[in-house]
mmCIF file of C-alpha atoms in Angstrom:
data_model
loop_
_atom_site.group_PDB
_atom_site.id
_atom_site.type_symbol
_atom_site.label_atom_id
_atom_site.label_comp_id
_atom_site.label_asym_id
_atom_site.label_seq_id
_atom_site.Cartn_x
_atom_site.Cartn_y
_atom_site.Cartn_z
ATOM 1 C CA MET A 1 57.619 27.392 17.765
ATOM 2 C CA ALA A 2 61.027 25.834 17.459
ATOM 3 C CA SER A 3 60.277 24.537 13.847
ATOM 4 C CA ALA A 4 58.925 28.130 13.075
ATOM 5 C CA TYR A 5 62.406 29.653 14.348
ATOM 6 C CA LEU A 6 64.283 26.774 12.012
ATOM 7 C CA ASP A 7 62.169 27.824 9.013
ATOM 8 C CA LEU A 8 63.131 31.429 9.369
ATOM 9 C CA ILE A 9 66.667 30.272 9.135
ATOM 10 C CA ARG A 10 66.134 28.264 6.009
ATOM 11 C CA ILE A 11 63.828 31.098 4.559
ATOM 12 C CA ARG A 12 66.704 33.701 4.818
ATOM 13 C CA PHE A 13 69.107 31.456 3.496
ATOM 14 C CA LEU A 14 67.033 30.910 0.588
ATOM 15 C CA MET A 15 66.763 34.454 0.127
ATOM 16 C CA MET A 16 70.210 35.307 0.169
ATOM 17 C CA LEU A 17 70.911 32.294 -2.443
ATOM 18 C CA ALA A 18 68.710 34.188 -4.700
ATOM 19 C CA TYR A 19 71.562 37.095 -4.706
ATOM 20 C CA ARG A 20 74.689 34.966 -4.579
ATOM 21 C CA VAL A 21 76.384 36.641 -7.370
ATOM 22 C CA ASN A 22 76.807 39.378 -5.163
ATOM 23 C CA TYR A 23 78.843 37.720 -2.764
ATOM 24 C CA TYR A 24 81.069 35.882 -5.434
ATOM 25 C CA SER A 25 82.191 39.663 -6.303
ATOM 26 C CA GLY A 26 82.517 40.108 -2.561
ATOM 27 C CA ILE A 27 85.051 37.213 -2.280
ATOM 28 C CA ILE A 28 87.072 39.251 -4.654
ATOM 29 C CA ILE A 29 86.880 42.292 -2.851
ATOM 30 C CA TYR A 30 87.686 40.237 0.314
ATOM 31 C CA ALA A 31 90.735 38.866 -1.186
ATOM 32 C CA ILE A 32 91.942 42.161 -2.304
ATOM 33 C CA ASN A 33 91.463 43.779 1.379
ATOM 34 C CA ILE A 34 93.224 40.672 2.633
ATOM 35 C CA GLY A 35 96.192 41.445 -0.162
ATOM 36 C CA ALA A 36 96.352 45.311 0.598
ATOM 37 C CA TYR A 37 96.958 44.293 4.451
ATOM 38 C CA TYR A 38 99.240 41.693 3.724
ATOM 39 C CA PHE A 39 101.571 44.066 1.941
ATOM 40 C CA LEU A 40 101.231 46.674 4.198
ATOM 41 C CA TRP A 41 102.070 44.698 7.373
ATOM 42 C CA GLY A 42 104.943 43.114 5.264
ATOM 43 C CA ALA A 43 106.213 46.549 4.986
ATOM 44 C CA ILE A 44 105.713 47.627 8.591
ATOM 45 C CA TYR A 45 107.616 44.380 9.821
ATOM 46 C CA GLY A 46 110.655 44.760 7.618
ATOM 47 C CA ALA A 47 113.215 42.621 8.653
ATOM 48 C CA GLN A 48 111.523 41.858 12.130
ATOM 49 C CA GLU A 49 110.378 38.442 13.009
ATOM 50 C CA THR A 50 108.037 39.285 15.664
ATOM 51 C CA LEU A 51 106.211 42.492 16.438
ATOM 52 C CA GLY A 52 103.329 42.889 19.016
ATOM 53 C CA GLY A 53 103.549 39.439 20.049
ATOM 54 C CA PHE A 54 102.747 38.257 16.125
ATOM 55 C CA THR A 55 105.307 36.555 13.833
ATOM 56 C CA VAL A 56 105.084 37.392 10.394
ATOM 57 C CA SER A 57 103.302 34.044 9.580
ATOM 58 C CA GLN A 58 101.035 34.741 12.271
ATOM 59 C CA MET A 59 100.095 38.189 11.085
ATOM 60 C CA THR A 60 99.474 36.507 7.575
ATOM 61 C CA THR A 61 97.237 34.165 9.069
ATOM 62 C CA TYR A 62 95.391 36.318 11.118
ATOM 63 C CA VAL A 63 94.782 38.925 8.509
ATOM 64 C CA ALA A 64 92.973 36.202 6.562
ATOM 65 C CA VAL A 65 91.149 34.665 8.826
ATOM 66 C CA SER A 66 89.805 37.801 10.447
ATOM 67 C CA TRP A 67 88.558 39.315 7.177
ATOM 68 C CA MET A 68 87.036 36.032 6.462
ATOM 69 C CA ALA A 69 85.222 35.652 9.875
ATOM 70 C CA ARG A 70 83.540 38.953 9.096
ATOM 71 C CA ALA A 71 82.379 37.452 5.959
ATOM 72 C CA PHE A 72 80.522 35.111 8.119
ATOM 73 C CA TYR A 73 79.361 37.319 11.484
ATOM 74 C CA PHE A 74 78.457 40.266 9.479
ATOM 75 C CA ASN A 75 74.746 41.075 9.138
ATOM 76 C CA ASN A 76 72.665 44.161 8.871
ATOM 77 C CA LEU A 77 70.291 43.510 11.592
ATOM 78 C CA ASP A 78 70.642 46.772 13.005
ATOM 79 C CA ARG A 79 69.400 48.391 9.763
ATOM 80 C CA GLU A 80 66.534 45.837 9.174
ATOM 81 C CA ILE A 81 65.194 46.788 12.574
ATOM 82 C CA GLY A 82 65.479 50.470 12.041
ATOM 83 C CA ASN A 83 63.849 50.277 8.992
ATOM 84 C CA GLU A 84 60.863 48.035 10.669
ATOM 85 C CA ILE A 85 60.784 50.805 13.591
ATOM 86 C CA ARG A 86 60.440 53.695 11.372
ATOM 87 C CA ASP A 87 57.753 51.982 8.744
ATOM 88 C CA GLY A 88 55.501 51.010 11.693
ATOM 89 C CA SER A 89 56.118 47.298 10.559
ATOM 90 C CA VAL A 90 57.549 46.209 13.756
ATOM 91 C CA ALA A 91 54.029 46.674 15.238
ATOM 92 C CA ILE A 92 52.652 43.876 13.267
ATOM 93 C CA GLN A 93 55.882 41.651 14.535
ATOM 94 C CA MET A 94 55.225 42.528 18.027
ATOM 95 C CA ILE A 95 51.368 41.143 18.305
ATOM 96 C CA ARG A 96 52.523 37.998 16.323
ATOM 97 C CA PRO A 97 53.025 34.600 18.788
ATOM 98 C CA TYR A 98 56.759 34.702 18.556
ATOM 99 C CA ASN A 99 59.600 37.007 19.817
ATOM 100 C CA TYR A 100 60.437 39.492 17.538
ATOM 101 C CA LEU A 101 64.170 39.486 18.729
ATOM 102 C CA VAL A 102 64.514 35.722 18.336
ATOM 103 C CA VAL A 103 63.283 36.164 14.723
ATOM 104 C CA LYS A 104 65.890 38.552 13.818
ATOM 105 C CA MET A 105 68.589 36.742 15.224
ATOM 106 C CA MET A 106 67.507 33.371 13.511
ATOM 107 C CA GLN A 107 67.360 35.333 10.103
ATOM 108 C CA GLY A 108 70.660 36.644 11.028
ATOM 109 C CA PHE A 109 71.976 33.109 11.481
ATOM 110 C CA GLY A 110 70.065 32.013 8.164
ATOM 111 C CA GLU A 111 72.412 34.637 6.381
ATOM 112 C CA GLY A 112 75.344 33.983 8.476
ATOM 113 C CA ILE A 113 74.900 30.153 7.241
ATOM 114 C CA PHE A 114 74.968 31.580 3.591
ATOM 115 C CA ARG A 115 77.822 33.483 4.032
ATOM 116 C CA PHE A 116 79.906 30.916 5.774
ATOM 117 C CA LEU A 117 78.968 28.105 3.025
ATOM 118 C CA LEU A 118 79.448 30.503 0.128
ATOM 119 C CA PHE A 119 81.413 33.437 1.005
ATOM 120 C CA MET A 120 84.164 32.588 4.083
ATOM 121 C CA ILE A 121 85.233 29.112 2.752
ATOM 122 C CA PRO A 122 85.452 30.047 -0.596
ATOM 123 C CA GLY A 123 87.414 32.962 0.055
ATOM 124 C CA MET A 124 89.371 31.329 2.733
ATOM 125 C CA ALA A 125 90.303 28.820 0.094
ATOM 126 C CA LEU A 126 91.348 31.903 -2.294
ATOM 127 C CA ALA A 127 93.524 33.249 0.181
ATOM 128 C CA CYS A 128 95.410 30.428 0.867
ATOM 129 C CA LEU A 129 96.270 30.207 -2.891
ATOM 130 C CA LEU A 130 97.116 33.718 -3.106
ATOM 131 C CA PHE A 131 98.965 34.358 0.443
ATOM 132 C CA PRO A 132 101.231 32.349 2.705
ATOM 133 C CA VAL A 133 98.269 31.446 5.170
ATOM 134 C CA LYS A 134 99.275 28.695 7.714
ATOM 135 C CA LEU A 135 96.329 26.841 8.641
ATOM 136 C CA PRO A 136 96.517 24.850 12.011
ATOM 137 C CA SER A 137 96.999 20.981 11.875
ATOM 138 C CA ASP A 138 95.192 20.085 15.254
ATOM 139 C CA PRO A 139 91.588 19.388 14.694
ATOM 140 C CA GLY A 140 91.198 20.486 18.048
ATOM 141 C CA ILE A 141 92.017 24.119 17.350
ATOM 142 C CA TRP A 142 89.443 23.819 14.533
ATOM 143 C CA ALA A 143 86.674 22.785 16.410
ATOM 144 C CA VAL A 144 87.346 25.534 19.153
ATOM 145 C CA TYR A 145 87.471 28.121 16.246
ATOM 146 C CA LEU A 146 84.449 26.912 14.989
ATOM 147 C CA VAL A 147 82.758 27.421 18.414
ATOM 148 C CA MET A 148 84.334 30.476 19.031
ATOM 149 C CA LEU A 149 83.079 31.846 15.563
ATOM 150 C CA PHE A 150 79.576 31.096 16.418
ATOM 151 C CA PHE A 151 79.783 33.203 19.194
ATOM 152 C CA SER A 152 81.311 35.683 17.246
ATOM 153 C CA PHE A 153 78.104 35.889 15.208
ATOM 154 C CA LEU A 154 76.085 35.903 18.405
ATOM 155 C CA ILE A 155 77.949 38.796 20.239
ATOM 156 C CA ASN A 156 78.058 40.888 16.851
ATOM 157 C CA SER A 157 74.462 40.405 16.502
ATOM 158 C CA GLN A 158 73.541 41.345 19.950
ATOM 159 C CA ILE A 159 75.351 44.881 19.349
ATOM 160 C CA ASN A 160 73.606 45.061 15.982
ATOM 161 C CA ILE A 161 70.266 44.240 17.801
ATOM 162 C CA LEU A 162 70.956 47.037 20.459
ATOM 163 C CA THR A 163 71.780 49.314 17.734
ATOM 164 C CA GLY A 164 68.754 48.815 15.840
ATOM 165 C CA LEU A 165 66.485 49.062 18.744
ATOM 166 C CA ALA A 166 67.768 52.395 19.132
ATOM 167 C CA ALA A 167 65.517 53.620 16.547
ATOM 168 C CA PHE A 168 62.483 53.268 19.271
ATOM 169 C CA PHE A 169 64.304 56.351 20.920
ATOM 170 C CA VAL A 170 65.477 58.798 18.170
ATOM 171 C CA GLU A 171 64.459 59.896 14.934
ATOM 172 C CA SER A 172 67.362 58.738 12.969
ATOM 173 C CA SER A 173 69.880 56.159 14.120
ATOM 174 C CA GLU A 174 71.781 56.287 10.904
ATOM 175 C CA GLY A 175 74.727 57.995 12.586
ATOM 176 C CA MET A 176 74.575 55.448 15.349
ATOM 177 C CA MET A 177 74.668 52.660 13.000
ATOM 178 C CA ARG A 178 77.681 53.954 10.933
ATOM 179 C CA LEU A 179 79.677 54.886 14.471
ATOM 180 C CA LYS A 180 78.760 51.106 15.564
ATOM 181 C CA ARG A 181 80.240 49.483 12.514
ATOM 182 C CA VAL A 182 83.399 51.465 12.491
ATOM 183 C CA ALA A 183 84.004 50.719 16.379
ATOM 184 C CA VAL A 184 83.245 47.102 15.671
ATOM 185 C CA ASP A 185 85.948 46.903 12.914
ATOM 186 C CA LEU A 186 88.308 48.966 14.614
ATOM 187 C CA PHE A 187 88.056 47.604 18.202
ATOM 188 C CA SER A 188 87.419 44.130 17.583
ATOM 189 C CA GLY A 189 91.048 43.726 15.934
ATOM 190 C CA VAL A 190 89.976 43.409 11.955
ATOM 191 C CA ILE A 191 91.927 46.274 10.950
ATOM 192 C CA VAL A 192 94.532 46.246 13.785
ATOM 193 C CA PRO A 193 95.147 43.503 16.213
ATOM 194 C CA ILE A 194 94.231 44.701 19.847
ATOM 195 C CA SER A 195 97.553 43.816 20.975
ATOM 196 C CA PHE A 196 99.078 46.824 18.627
ATOM 197 C CA PHE A 197 97.035 49.455 20.558
ATOM 198 C CA PRO A 198 98.619 51.701 22.900
ATOM 199 C CA GLY A 199 98.835 50.268 26.395
ATOM 200 C CA TRP A 200 95.964 52.080 28.098
ATOM 201 C CA LEU A 201 94.126 51.627 25.168
ATOM 202 C CA GLU A 202 94.737 47.977 24.981
ATOM 203 C CA GLY A 203 93.686 47.689 28.658
ATOM 204 C CA ALA A 204 90.403 49.468 27.997
ATOM 205 C CA MET A 205 89.537 46.926 25.147
ATOM 206 C CA ARG A 206 89.923 44.140 27.483
ATOM 207 C CA TRP A 207 86.683 45.612 29.497
ATOM 208 C CA LEU A 208 84.810 45.912 26.241
ATOM 209 C CA PRO A 209 83.171 43.048 24.119
ATOM 210 C CA PHE A 210 84.434 43.858 20.713
ATOM 211 C CA GLN A 211 87.615 41.525 21.351
ATOM 212 C CA ALA A 212 85.064 38.741 21.759
ATOM 213 C CA ILE A 213 84.085 39.490 18.252
ATOM 214 C CA THR A 214 87.310 38.879 16.123
ATOM 215 C CA TYR A 215 90.555 39.184 18.116
ATOM 216 C CA LEU A 216 90.020 36.319 20.684
ATOM 217 C CA PRO A 217 88.993 33.772 17.907
ATOM 218 C CA SER A 218 91.866 34.790 15.371
ATOM 219 C CA SER A 219 94.310 34.623 17.964
ATOM 220 C CA VAL A 220 93.501 31.206 18.939
ATOM 221 C CA PHE A 221 93.390 29.994 15.184
ATOM 222 C CA THR A 222 96.857 31.344 14.557
ATOM 223 C CA GLY A 223 98.305 29.929 17.766
ATOM 224 C CA ARG A 224 99.159 33.060 19.657
ATOM 225 C CA THR A 225 96.793 31.918 22.362
ATOM 226 C CA PRO A 226 98.417 29.206 24.411
ATOM 227 C CA ALA A 227 96.500 25.819 24.564
ATOM 228 C CA GLY A 228 96.191 26.050 28.275
ATOM 229 C CA GLU A 229 94.222 29.735 27.908
ATOM 230 C CA ILE A 230 91.788 28.727 25.483
ATOM 231 C CA GLY A 231 88.931 27.680 27.772
ATOM 232 C CA VAL A 232 89.503 31.110 29.265
ATOM 233 C CA VAL A 233 89.007 32.938 26.172
ATOM 234 C CA LEU A 234 85.986 30.807 25.097
ATOM 235 C CA GLY A 235 84.492 31.443 28.777
ATOM 236 C CA LEU A 236 85.188 34.900 28.224
ATOM 237 C CA GLN A 237 82.978 35.050 24.920
ATOM 238 C CA LEU A 238 80.162 33.171 26.768
ATOM 239 C CA LEU A 239 80.252 35.651 29.513
ATOM 240 C CA TRP A 240 80.104 38.807 27.034
ATOM 241 C CA PHE A 241 76.929 36.859 25.417
ATOM 242 C CA LEU A 242 75.386 36.674 28.779
ATOM 243 C CA ILE A 243 76.353 39.835 29.965
ATOM 244 C CA LEU A 244 74.866 41.672 26.632
ATOM 245 C CA LEU A 245 71.364 39.767 27.071
ATOM 246 C CA LEU A 246 70.866 42.270 30.009
ATOM 247 C CA PRO A 247 70.979 45.418 28.102
ATOM 248 C CA ILE A 248 68.957 43.991 25.228
ATOM 249 C CA ALA A 249 65.883 42.988 27.632
ATOM 250 C CA LEU A 250 66.018 46.263 29.408
ATOM 251 C CA VAL A 251 66.080 48.478 26.050
ATOM 252 C CA TRP A 252 63.365 45.917 24.481
ATOM 253 C CA ARG A 253 60.876 46.442 27.493
ATOM 254 C CA SER A 254 61.371 49.683 27.635
ATOM 255 C CA ALA A 255 60.963 50.172 23.597
ATOM 256 C CA ARG A 256 57.450 48.097 23.776
ATOM 257 C CA THR A 257 56.110 50.925 25.646
ATOM 258 C CA ARG A 258 56.799 53.539 22.687
ATOM 259 C CA LEU A 259 56.398 53.523 19.096
ATOM 260 C CA PHE A 260 56.776 56.568 16.836
ATOM 261 C CA VAL A 261 56.086 55.880 13.242
ATOM 262 C CA GLN A 262 57.725 58.733 10.880
ATOM 263 C CA GLY A 263 55.182 59.685 8.099
ATOM 264 C CA GLY A 264 52.713 56.966 9.768
#
C-alpha cells in the first residue's frame, strides 16, 4: 500500500509537468507581487531602520520567502474534494482499498514537489536577482527551514481537507473556500507579518494554526527568531499538525454516514 501512495505522488507530479508552462508565467506573477510589496514596505519604512521587529533587510527577505513558500504549499485539495462530493465520484473512492484522505494528501504532495522544483526554486532565484534578498549562510537554518516548510504544506493541506469535507454538509461550499483562502493568506502572515497586527489580534493569532504556515518558518529563515527558540516554533508546527488530525477524523467519520449527490 505504501508503494501505491508513492505512485500517487509520482502520477500527480507528472500531471503537473504537463502544464508546466502555466507555472512559468506564475513565476513572473509572483515576482511582480514581491516587487509590489517590496516598494510598498520601502515606502512604509521610510527612514526607519526597524518596524514591527523587522529590519528593512529582514522584511525584504521575509516578503520574498513568504510568497515563494506559498508557491510550494498552495494546493486546491478543498476544491477537488468538494467537486468529487458534488458529482458523487467520492463514493467510488470510499470503497477502494485505501484511505481517501491520505490519497488526497499524497496527491497534494506530488503537486507540492512539482511546485518546489519548478516554481519555488526558480522564483526565489529570480527574486534574489531583482531584489536585495539576504539568504542565510548557516546550513542549519536551511535544514530547519525545509523541515518547517514541509509542515507548512501539511498544515495548509489539513485546513484545505477540512474545508473540502464541508461539502458533505452543505449544498455549496464555494463561499467557505473563498473565505478560507483569504483567511490563510491574511492570518498566516503572507500579506502582513503577524507582529504588525494590533496587540489583541496578534495575541489571538497565537492560538490559531495559520501562523504555523508562513509566519513562523519565514521568521526563522530571516533570522528574526533567535536560535534558542527554533525548537519551540518547530514544536508548535508539530503540535498544530497533531491537533488538526482530530477534527479531520471527526468530520470524516461523520461525513461517511451521509452523501448527498446534486443532480445524481
